[in-house]
Coordinates of C-alpha atoms in Angstrom, one line a residue:
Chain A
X1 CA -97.5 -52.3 -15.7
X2 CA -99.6 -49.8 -16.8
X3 CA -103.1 -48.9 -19.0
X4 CA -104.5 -46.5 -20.9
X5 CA -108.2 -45.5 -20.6
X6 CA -110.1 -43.2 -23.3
X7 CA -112.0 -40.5 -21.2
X8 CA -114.1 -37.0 -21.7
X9 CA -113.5 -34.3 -20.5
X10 CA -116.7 -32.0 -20.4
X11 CA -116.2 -28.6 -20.9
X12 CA -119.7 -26.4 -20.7
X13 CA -122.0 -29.0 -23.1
X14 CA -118.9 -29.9 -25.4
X15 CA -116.7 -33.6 -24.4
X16 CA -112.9 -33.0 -25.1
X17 CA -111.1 -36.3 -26.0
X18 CA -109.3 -37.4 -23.5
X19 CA -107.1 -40.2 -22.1
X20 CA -105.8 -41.3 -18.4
X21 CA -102.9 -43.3 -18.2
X22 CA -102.4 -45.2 -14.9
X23 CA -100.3 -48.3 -13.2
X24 CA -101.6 -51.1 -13.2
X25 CA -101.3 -54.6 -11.7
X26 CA -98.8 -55.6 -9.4
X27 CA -96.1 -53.6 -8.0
X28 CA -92.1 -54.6 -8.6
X29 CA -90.7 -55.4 -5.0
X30 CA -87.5 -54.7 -4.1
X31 CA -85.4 -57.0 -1.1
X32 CA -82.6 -54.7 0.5
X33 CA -79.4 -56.8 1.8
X34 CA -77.7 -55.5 4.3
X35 CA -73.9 -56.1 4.6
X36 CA -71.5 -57.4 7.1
X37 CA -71.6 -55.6 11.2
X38 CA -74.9 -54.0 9.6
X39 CA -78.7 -54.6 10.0
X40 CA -82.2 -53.6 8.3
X41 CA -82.3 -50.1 10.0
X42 CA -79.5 -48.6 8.1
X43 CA -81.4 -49.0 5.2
X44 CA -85.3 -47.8 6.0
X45 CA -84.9 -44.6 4.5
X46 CA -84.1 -46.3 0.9
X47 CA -86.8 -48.7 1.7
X48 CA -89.2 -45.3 2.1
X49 CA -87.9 -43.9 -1.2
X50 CA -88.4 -47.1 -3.0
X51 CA -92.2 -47.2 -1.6
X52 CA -92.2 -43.5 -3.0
X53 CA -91.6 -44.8 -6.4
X54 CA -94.4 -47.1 -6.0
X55 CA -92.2 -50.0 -5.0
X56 CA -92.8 -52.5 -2.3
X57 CA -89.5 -52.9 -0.7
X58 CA -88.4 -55.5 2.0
X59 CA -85.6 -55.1 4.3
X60 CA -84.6 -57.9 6.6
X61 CA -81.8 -58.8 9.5
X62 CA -79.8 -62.2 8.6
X63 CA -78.9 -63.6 11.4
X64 CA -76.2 -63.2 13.5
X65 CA -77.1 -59.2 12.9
X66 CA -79.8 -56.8 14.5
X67 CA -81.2 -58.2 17.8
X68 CA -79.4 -62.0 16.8
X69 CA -76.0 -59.8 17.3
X70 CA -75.1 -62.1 19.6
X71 CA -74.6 -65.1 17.4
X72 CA -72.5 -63.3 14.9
X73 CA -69.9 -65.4 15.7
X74 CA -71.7 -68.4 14.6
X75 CA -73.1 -67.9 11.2
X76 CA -71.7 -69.3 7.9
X77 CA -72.7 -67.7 4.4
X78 CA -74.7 -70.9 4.1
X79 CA -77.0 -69.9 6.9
X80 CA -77.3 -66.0 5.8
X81 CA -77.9 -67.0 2.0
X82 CA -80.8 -69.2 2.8
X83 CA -82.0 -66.2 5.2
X84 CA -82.0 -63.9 1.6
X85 CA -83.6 -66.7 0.5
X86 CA -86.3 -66.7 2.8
X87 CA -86.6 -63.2 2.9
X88 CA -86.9 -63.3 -1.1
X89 CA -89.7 -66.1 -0.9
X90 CA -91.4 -63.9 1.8
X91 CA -91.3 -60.8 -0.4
X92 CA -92.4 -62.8 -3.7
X93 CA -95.3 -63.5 -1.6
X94 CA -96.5 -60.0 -0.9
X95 CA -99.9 -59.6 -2.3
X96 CA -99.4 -56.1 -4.1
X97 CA -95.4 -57.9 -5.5
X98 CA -95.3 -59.1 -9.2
X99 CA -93.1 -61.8 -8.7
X100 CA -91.7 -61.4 -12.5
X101 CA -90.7 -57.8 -11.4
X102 CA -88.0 -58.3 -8.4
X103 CA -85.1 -56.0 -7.5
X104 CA -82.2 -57.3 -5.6
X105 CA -80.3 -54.3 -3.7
X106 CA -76.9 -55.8 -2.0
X107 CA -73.9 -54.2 0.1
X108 CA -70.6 -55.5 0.5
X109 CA -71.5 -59.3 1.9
X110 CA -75.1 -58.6 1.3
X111 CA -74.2 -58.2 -2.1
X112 CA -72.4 -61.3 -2.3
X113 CA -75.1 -63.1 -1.0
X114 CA -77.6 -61.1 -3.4
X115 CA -75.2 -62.5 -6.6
X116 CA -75.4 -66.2 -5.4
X117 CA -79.1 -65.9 -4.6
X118 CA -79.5 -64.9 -8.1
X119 CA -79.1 -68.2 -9.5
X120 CA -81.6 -69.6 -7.5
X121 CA -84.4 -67.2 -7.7
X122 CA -85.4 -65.4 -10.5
X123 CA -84.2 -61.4 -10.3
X124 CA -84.5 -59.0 -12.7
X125 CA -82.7 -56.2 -11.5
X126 CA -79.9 -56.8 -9.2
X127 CA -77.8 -53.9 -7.6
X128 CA -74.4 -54.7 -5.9
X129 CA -72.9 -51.9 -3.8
X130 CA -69.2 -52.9 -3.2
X131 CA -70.0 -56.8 -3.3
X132 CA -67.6 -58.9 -1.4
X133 CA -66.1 -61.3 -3.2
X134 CA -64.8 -64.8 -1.1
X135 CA -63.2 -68.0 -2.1
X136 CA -66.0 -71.0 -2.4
X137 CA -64.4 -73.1 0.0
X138 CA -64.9 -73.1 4.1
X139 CA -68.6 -72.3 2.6
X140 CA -70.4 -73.5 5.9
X141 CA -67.8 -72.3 8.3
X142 CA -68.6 -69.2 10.2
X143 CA -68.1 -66.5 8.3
X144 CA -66.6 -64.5 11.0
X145 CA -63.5 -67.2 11.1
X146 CA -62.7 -66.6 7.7
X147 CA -58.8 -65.7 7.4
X148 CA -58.6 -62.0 7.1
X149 CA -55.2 -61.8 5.4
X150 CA -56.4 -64.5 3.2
X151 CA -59.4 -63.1 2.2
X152 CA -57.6 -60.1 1.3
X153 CA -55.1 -61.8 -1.1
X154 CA -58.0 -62.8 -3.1
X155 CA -59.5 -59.7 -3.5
X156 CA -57.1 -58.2 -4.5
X157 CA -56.5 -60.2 -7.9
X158 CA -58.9 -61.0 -10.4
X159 CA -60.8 -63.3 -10.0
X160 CA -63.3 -65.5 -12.5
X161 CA -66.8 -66.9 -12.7
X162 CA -65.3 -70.6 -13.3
X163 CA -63.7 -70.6 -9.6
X164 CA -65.8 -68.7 -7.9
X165 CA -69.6 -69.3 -7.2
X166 CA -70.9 -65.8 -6.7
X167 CA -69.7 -64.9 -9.8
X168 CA -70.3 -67.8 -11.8
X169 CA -74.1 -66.7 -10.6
X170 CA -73.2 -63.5 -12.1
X171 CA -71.3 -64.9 -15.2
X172 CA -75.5 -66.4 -15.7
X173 CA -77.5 -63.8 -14.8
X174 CA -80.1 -62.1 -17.6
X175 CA -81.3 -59.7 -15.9
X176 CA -79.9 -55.6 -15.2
X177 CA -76.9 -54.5 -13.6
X178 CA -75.7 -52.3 -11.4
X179 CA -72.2 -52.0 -9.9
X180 CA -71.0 -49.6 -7.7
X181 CA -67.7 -49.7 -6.4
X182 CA -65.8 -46.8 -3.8
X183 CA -62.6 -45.6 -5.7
X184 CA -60.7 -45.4 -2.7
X185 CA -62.4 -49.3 -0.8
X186 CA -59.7 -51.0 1.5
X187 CA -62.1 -53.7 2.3
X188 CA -63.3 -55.1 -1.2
X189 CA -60.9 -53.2 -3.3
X190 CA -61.1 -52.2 -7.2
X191 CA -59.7 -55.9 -8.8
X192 CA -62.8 -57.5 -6.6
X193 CA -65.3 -55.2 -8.2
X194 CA -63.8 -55.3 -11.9
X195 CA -64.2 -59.1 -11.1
X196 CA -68.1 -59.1 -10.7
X197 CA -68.1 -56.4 -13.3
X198 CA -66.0 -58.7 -16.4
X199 CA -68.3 -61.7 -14.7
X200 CA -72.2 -60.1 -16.3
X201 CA -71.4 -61.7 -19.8
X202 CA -75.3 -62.2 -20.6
X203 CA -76.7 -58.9 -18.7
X204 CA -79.5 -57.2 -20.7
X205 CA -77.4 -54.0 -19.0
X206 CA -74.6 -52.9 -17.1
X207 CA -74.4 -49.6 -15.0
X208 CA -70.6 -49.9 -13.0
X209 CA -69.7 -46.6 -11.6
X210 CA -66.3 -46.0 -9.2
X211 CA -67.5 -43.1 -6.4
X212 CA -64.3 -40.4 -6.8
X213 CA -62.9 -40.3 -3.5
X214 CA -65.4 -42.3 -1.5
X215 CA -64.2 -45.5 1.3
X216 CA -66.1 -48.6 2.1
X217 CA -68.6 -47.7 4.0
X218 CA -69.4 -43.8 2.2
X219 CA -68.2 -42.8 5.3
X220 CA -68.8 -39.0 3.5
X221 CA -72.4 -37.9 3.5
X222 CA -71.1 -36.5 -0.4
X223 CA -70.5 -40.1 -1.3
X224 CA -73.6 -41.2 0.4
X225 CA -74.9 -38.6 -1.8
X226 CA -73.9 -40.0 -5.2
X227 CA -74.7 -43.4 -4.4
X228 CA -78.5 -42.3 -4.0
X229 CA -78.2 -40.4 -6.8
X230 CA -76.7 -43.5 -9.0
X231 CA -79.4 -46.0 -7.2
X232 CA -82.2 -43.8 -7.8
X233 CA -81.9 -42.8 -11.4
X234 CA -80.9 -46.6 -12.2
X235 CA -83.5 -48.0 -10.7
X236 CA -85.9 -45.1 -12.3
X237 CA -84.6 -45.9 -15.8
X238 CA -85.5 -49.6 -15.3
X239 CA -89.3 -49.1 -14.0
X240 CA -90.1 -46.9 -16.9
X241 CA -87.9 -49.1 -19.2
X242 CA -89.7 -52.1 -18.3
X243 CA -93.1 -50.7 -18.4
X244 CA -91.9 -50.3 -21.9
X245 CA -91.8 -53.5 -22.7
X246 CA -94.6 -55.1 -21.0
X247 CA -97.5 -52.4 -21.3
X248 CA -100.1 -52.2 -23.4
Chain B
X1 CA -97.1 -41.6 0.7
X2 CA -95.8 -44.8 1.7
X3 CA -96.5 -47.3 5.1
X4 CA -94.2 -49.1 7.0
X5 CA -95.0 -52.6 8.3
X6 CA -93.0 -55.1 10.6
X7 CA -92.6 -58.5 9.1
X8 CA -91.0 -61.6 10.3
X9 CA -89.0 -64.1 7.6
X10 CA -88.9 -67.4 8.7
X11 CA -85.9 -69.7 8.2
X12 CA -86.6 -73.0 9.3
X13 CA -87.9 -72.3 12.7
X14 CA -85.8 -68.8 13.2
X15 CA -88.0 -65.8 12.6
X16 CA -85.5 -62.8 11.1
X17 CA -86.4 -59.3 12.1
X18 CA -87.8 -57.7 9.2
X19 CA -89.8 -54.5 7.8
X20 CA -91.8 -53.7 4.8
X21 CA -92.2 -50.4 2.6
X22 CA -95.1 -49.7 0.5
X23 CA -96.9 -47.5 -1.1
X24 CA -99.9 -46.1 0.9
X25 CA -103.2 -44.2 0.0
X26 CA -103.6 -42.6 -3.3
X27 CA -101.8 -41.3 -6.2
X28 CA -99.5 -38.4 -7.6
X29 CA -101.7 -37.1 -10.7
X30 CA -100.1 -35.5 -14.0
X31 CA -101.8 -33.2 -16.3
X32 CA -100.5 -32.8 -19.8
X33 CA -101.8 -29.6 -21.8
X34 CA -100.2 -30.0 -25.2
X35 CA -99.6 -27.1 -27.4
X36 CA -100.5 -25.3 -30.0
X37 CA -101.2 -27.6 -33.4
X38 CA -100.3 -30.6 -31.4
X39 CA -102.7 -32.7 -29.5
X40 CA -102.9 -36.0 -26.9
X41 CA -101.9 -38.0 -29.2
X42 CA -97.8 -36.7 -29.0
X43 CA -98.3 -37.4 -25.3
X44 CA -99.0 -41.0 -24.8
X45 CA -96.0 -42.3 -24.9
X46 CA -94.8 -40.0 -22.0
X47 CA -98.3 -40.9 -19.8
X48 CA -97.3 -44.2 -19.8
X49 CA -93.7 -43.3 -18.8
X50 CA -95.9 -41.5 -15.8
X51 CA -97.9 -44.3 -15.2
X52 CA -95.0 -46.6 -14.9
X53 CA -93.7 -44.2 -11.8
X54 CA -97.0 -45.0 -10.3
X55 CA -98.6 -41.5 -11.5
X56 CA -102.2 -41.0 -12.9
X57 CA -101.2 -39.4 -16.2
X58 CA -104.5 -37.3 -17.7
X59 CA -103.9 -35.9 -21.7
X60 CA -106.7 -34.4 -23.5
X61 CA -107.2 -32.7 -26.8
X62 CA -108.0 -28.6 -26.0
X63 CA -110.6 -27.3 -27.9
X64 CA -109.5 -26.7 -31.9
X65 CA -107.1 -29.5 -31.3
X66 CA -107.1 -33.0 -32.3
X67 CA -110.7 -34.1 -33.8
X68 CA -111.9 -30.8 -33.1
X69 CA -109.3 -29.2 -35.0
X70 CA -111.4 -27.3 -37.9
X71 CA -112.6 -24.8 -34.6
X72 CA -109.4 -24.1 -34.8
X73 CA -109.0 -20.7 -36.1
X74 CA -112.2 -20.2 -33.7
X75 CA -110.3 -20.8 -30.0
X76 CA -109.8 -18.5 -27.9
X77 CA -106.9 -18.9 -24.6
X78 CA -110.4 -17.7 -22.4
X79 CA -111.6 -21.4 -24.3
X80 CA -108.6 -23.5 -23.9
X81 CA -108.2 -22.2 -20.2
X82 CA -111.6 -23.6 -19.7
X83 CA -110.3 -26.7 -21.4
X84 CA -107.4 -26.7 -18.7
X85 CA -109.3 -26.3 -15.7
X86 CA -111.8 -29.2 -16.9
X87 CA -109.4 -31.5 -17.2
X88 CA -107.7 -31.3 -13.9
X89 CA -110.8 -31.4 -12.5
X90 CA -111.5 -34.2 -13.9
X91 CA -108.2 -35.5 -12.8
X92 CA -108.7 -34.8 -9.4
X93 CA -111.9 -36.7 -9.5
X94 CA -110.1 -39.5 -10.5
X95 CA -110.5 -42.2 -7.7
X96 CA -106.9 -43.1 -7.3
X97 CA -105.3 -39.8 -7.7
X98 CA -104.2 -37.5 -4.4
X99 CA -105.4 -33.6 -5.0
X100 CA -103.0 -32.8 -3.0
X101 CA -100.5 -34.0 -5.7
X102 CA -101.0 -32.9 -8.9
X103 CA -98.1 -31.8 -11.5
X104 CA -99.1 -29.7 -14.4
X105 CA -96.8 -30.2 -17.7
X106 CA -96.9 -27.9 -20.2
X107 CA -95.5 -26.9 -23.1
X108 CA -95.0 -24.1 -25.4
X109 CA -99.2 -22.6 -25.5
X110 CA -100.0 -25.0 -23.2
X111 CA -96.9 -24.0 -20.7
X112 CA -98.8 -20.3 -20.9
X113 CA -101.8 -21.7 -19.6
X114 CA -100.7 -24.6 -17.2
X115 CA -98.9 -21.4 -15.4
X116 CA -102.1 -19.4 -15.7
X117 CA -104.3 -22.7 -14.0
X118 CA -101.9 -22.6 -11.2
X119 CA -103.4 -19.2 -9.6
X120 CA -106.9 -20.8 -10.4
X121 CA -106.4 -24.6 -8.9
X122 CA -103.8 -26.3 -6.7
X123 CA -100.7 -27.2 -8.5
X124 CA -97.4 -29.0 -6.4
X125 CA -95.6 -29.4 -9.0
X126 CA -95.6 -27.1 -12.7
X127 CA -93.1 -28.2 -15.6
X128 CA -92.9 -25.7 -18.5
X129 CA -91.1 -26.7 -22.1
X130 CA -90.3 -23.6 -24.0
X131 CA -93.6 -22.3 -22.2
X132 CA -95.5 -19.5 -25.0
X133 CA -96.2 -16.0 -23.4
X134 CA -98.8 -13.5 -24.3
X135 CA -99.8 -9.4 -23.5
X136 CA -102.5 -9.7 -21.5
X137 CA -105.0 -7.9 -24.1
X138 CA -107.3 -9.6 -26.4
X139 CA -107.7 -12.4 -24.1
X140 CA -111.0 -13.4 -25.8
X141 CA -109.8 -13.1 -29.6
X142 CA -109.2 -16.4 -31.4
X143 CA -105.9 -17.0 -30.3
X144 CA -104.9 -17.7 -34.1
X145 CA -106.1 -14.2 -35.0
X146 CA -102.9 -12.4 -32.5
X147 CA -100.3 -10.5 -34.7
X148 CA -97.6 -12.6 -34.8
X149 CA -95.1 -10.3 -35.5
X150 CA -96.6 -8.0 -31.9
X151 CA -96.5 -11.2 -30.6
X152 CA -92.3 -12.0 -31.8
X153 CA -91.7 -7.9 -30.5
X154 CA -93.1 -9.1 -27.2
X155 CA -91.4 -12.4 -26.6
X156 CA -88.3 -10.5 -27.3
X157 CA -88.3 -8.3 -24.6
X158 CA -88.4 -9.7 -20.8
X159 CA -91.6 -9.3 -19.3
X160 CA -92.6 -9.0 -15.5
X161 CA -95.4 -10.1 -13.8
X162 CA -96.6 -6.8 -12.8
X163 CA -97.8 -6.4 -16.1
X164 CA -98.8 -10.4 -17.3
X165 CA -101.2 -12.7 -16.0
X166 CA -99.5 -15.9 -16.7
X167 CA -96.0 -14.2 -14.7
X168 CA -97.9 -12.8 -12.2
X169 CA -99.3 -16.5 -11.5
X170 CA -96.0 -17.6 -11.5
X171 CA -94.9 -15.1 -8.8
X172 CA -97.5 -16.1 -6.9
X173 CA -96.5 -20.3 -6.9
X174 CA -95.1 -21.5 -4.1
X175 CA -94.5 -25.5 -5.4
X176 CA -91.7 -26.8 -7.4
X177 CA -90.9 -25.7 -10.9
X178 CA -89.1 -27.2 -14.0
X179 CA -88.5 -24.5 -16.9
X180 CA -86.8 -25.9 -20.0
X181 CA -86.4 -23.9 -22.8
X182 CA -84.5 -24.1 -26.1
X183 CA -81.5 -22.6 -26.9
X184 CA -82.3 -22.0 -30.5
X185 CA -85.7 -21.0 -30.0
X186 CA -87.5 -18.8 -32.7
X187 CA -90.7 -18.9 -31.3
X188 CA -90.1 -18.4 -27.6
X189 CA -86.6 -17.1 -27.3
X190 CA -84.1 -16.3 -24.8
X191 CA -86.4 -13.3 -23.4
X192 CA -89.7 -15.2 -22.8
X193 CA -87.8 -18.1 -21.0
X194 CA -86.1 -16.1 -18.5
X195 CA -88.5 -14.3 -17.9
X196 CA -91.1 -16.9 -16.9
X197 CA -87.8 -18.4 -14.2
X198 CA -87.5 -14.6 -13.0
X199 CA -91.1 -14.3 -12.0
X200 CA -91.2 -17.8 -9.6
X201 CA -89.9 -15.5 -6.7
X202 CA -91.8 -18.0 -4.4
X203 CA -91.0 -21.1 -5.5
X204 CA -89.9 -23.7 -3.2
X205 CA -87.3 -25.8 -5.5
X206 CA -86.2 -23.8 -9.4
X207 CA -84.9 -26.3 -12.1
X208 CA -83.9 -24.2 -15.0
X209 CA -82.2 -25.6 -18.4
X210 CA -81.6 -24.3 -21.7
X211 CA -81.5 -27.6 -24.4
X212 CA -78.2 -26.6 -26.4
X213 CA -78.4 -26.8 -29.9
X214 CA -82.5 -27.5 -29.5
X215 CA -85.5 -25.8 -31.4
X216 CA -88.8 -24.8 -30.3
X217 CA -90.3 -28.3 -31.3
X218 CA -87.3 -30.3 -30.3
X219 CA -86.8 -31.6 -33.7
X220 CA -83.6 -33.8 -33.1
X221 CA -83.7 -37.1 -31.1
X222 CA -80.8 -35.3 -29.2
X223 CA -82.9 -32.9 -28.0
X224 CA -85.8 -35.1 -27.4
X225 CA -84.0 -37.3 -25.0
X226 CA -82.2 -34.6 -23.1
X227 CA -85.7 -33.1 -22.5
X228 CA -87.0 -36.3 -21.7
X229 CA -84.1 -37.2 -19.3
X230 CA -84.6 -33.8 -17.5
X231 CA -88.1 -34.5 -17.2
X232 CA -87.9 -37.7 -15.8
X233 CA -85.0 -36.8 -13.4
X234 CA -86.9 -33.8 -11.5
X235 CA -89.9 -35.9 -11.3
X236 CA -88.8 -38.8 -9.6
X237 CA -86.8 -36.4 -7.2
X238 CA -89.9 -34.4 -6.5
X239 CA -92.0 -38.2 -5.8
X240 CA -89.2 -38.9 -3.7
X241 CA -88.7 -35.9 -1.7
X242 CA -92.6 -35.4 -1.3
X243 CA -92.6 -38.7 0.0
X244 CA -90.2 -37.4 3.1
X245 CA -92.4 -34.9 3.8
X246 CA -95.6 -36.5 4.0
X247 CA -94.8 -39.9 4.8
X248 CA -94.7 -42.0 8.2

């Protein structure tokens, strides 16, 4: 992802050794999934500060969200995971995205979708943000129809990758973790997110971090905060770490 | 820094809403002055770390340094300030780097005069390690000629920039400014340190650390990675926040 040029520098007649380092190739891409009730704008700032770090980053409205609101009723997880998909193939094909460099940025049922999807695409990083977690079967009923109480039962046990597909995708998955959970989540509480943690048995690493205090959604602009600051410096650590391995 | 471009994903014959981020027009550039007995060659490892944030990283060897080392006792800081201007220049000739970004790194002798080429060149960003400081006088003797015991008496005394070149360009920076010094410094103690992060009065963001437990050279691995981690930390926020300022 990089090379290294020798260079002079001239200084009056004499030539000072020198030497530019600079990227080079293609750049990682990054796919942003939204969650449940959200859509692509909530996340074009991040997208900016990936494209700051010299990322191209794609975000995306699955359907049944953003101006297809209307159908929200109607979609199953089978219809938004082959939107991620989609979106993934359309990213992959971006003329400045190395395809062997993809990061996979989920919330809540976008990071559901973004652990599934990982088993039939290759990621190399993949951030969850308080992934949902939901039983495999009703798979192509509407999502919205999905018993709430239900659903709710069995987050809030542990759960394994040899029942559940999402993280059975997880339970496979090579690649870098992130996990990010909100200490105080009523919607995909702590067993759901120590489930997809205990699932990464083959990660090259794991990052899991509780936010102190923090709900759902980060409804606190200091919870916001931290999860930046965790995204960020993770995702910093894994650019410069895998230039490491693949430069010159 | 970065564009912003509408996409459309296609699933079957839907077309999803959707929105790229990439990086736009040219490059952050980083200049690394080495210091005194070191050279280019303790630096590589850290350009390439740049490169892989999508920086132009420039290293060079100053003038009694690296193959040119037996002028050593010969070098004045007039010389090896000639040596630092040239090679930012020749950075910002570089045909992918912004001028309008560059970040000057310098440590210990080479922190003296990366703070000294910021009155002479535009500098955004200015990180000093344990950054070396000097009286004023003699500015044209070989630099390994200066008492070194004057030289210990002065360090150990806080200086102002009413009475030092390289503090009085300090005073007069307004970009962003990383000091890190060692808290078990012989060669640049306590003194020097604070005095350099006294005399930004104009800065527009101050990251000060002592290393605990560290030594002028950074000797232990400890101390190595802390700096490193630092380093790495303040410039990815500074990409990141220059990238709100200027971008779309």
């Amino acid at each position: 992802m990089f090379k290294t040029e020798s260079a002079s520098v001239m200084v009056g007649d004499r030539a000072l050794d020198a030497t530019f380092a600079s990227p080079a190739g293609a750049l990682p891409g990054v796919l942003l999934v939204h969650g449940w009730d959200s859509d692509q704008s909530h996340y074009q700032l991040r997208a900016e500060d990936l494209a700051a770090l010299r990322c191209v980053a794609l975000t995306f409205d699955m359907q049944g969200h953003g101006s297809d609101e209307a159908r929200s009723d109607q979609v199953s997880r089978e219809d938004n995971l082959q939107d991620v998909l989609a979106a993934y193939d359309r990213l992959c094909a971006h003329p400045q995205v190395d395809p062997q460099a993809i990061a996979v940025i989920g919330t809540s049922y976008g990071g559901y979708l973004a652990a599934i999807a990982c088993a039939l695409r290759p990621v190399r990083w993949l951030a969850l943000r308080v992934p949902a977690l939901y039983a495999d079967a009703q798979w192509h009923t509407p999502k919205a129809s999905l018993d709430r109480d239900e659903l709710a039962r069995y987050r809030s046990q542990r759960q394994s990758p040899e029942a559940n597909r999402a993280l059975a995708a997880c339970a496979a998955f090579r690649g870098d973790v992130l996990v990010v959970g909100s200490e105080n989540d009523q919607t995909v509480p702590a067993p759901a997110i120590r489930s997809y943690v205990q699932a990464f048995r083959e990660a090259h690493s794991m990052t899991h971090r509780f936010i102190r205090g923090a709900d759902h959604i980060l409804s606190e602009e200091r919870a916001r905060r931290t999860y930046d600051s965790h995204l960020n410096g993770w995702l910093s650590e894994m650019l410069v770490e895998s230039s490491a391995q693949l430069g010159g």
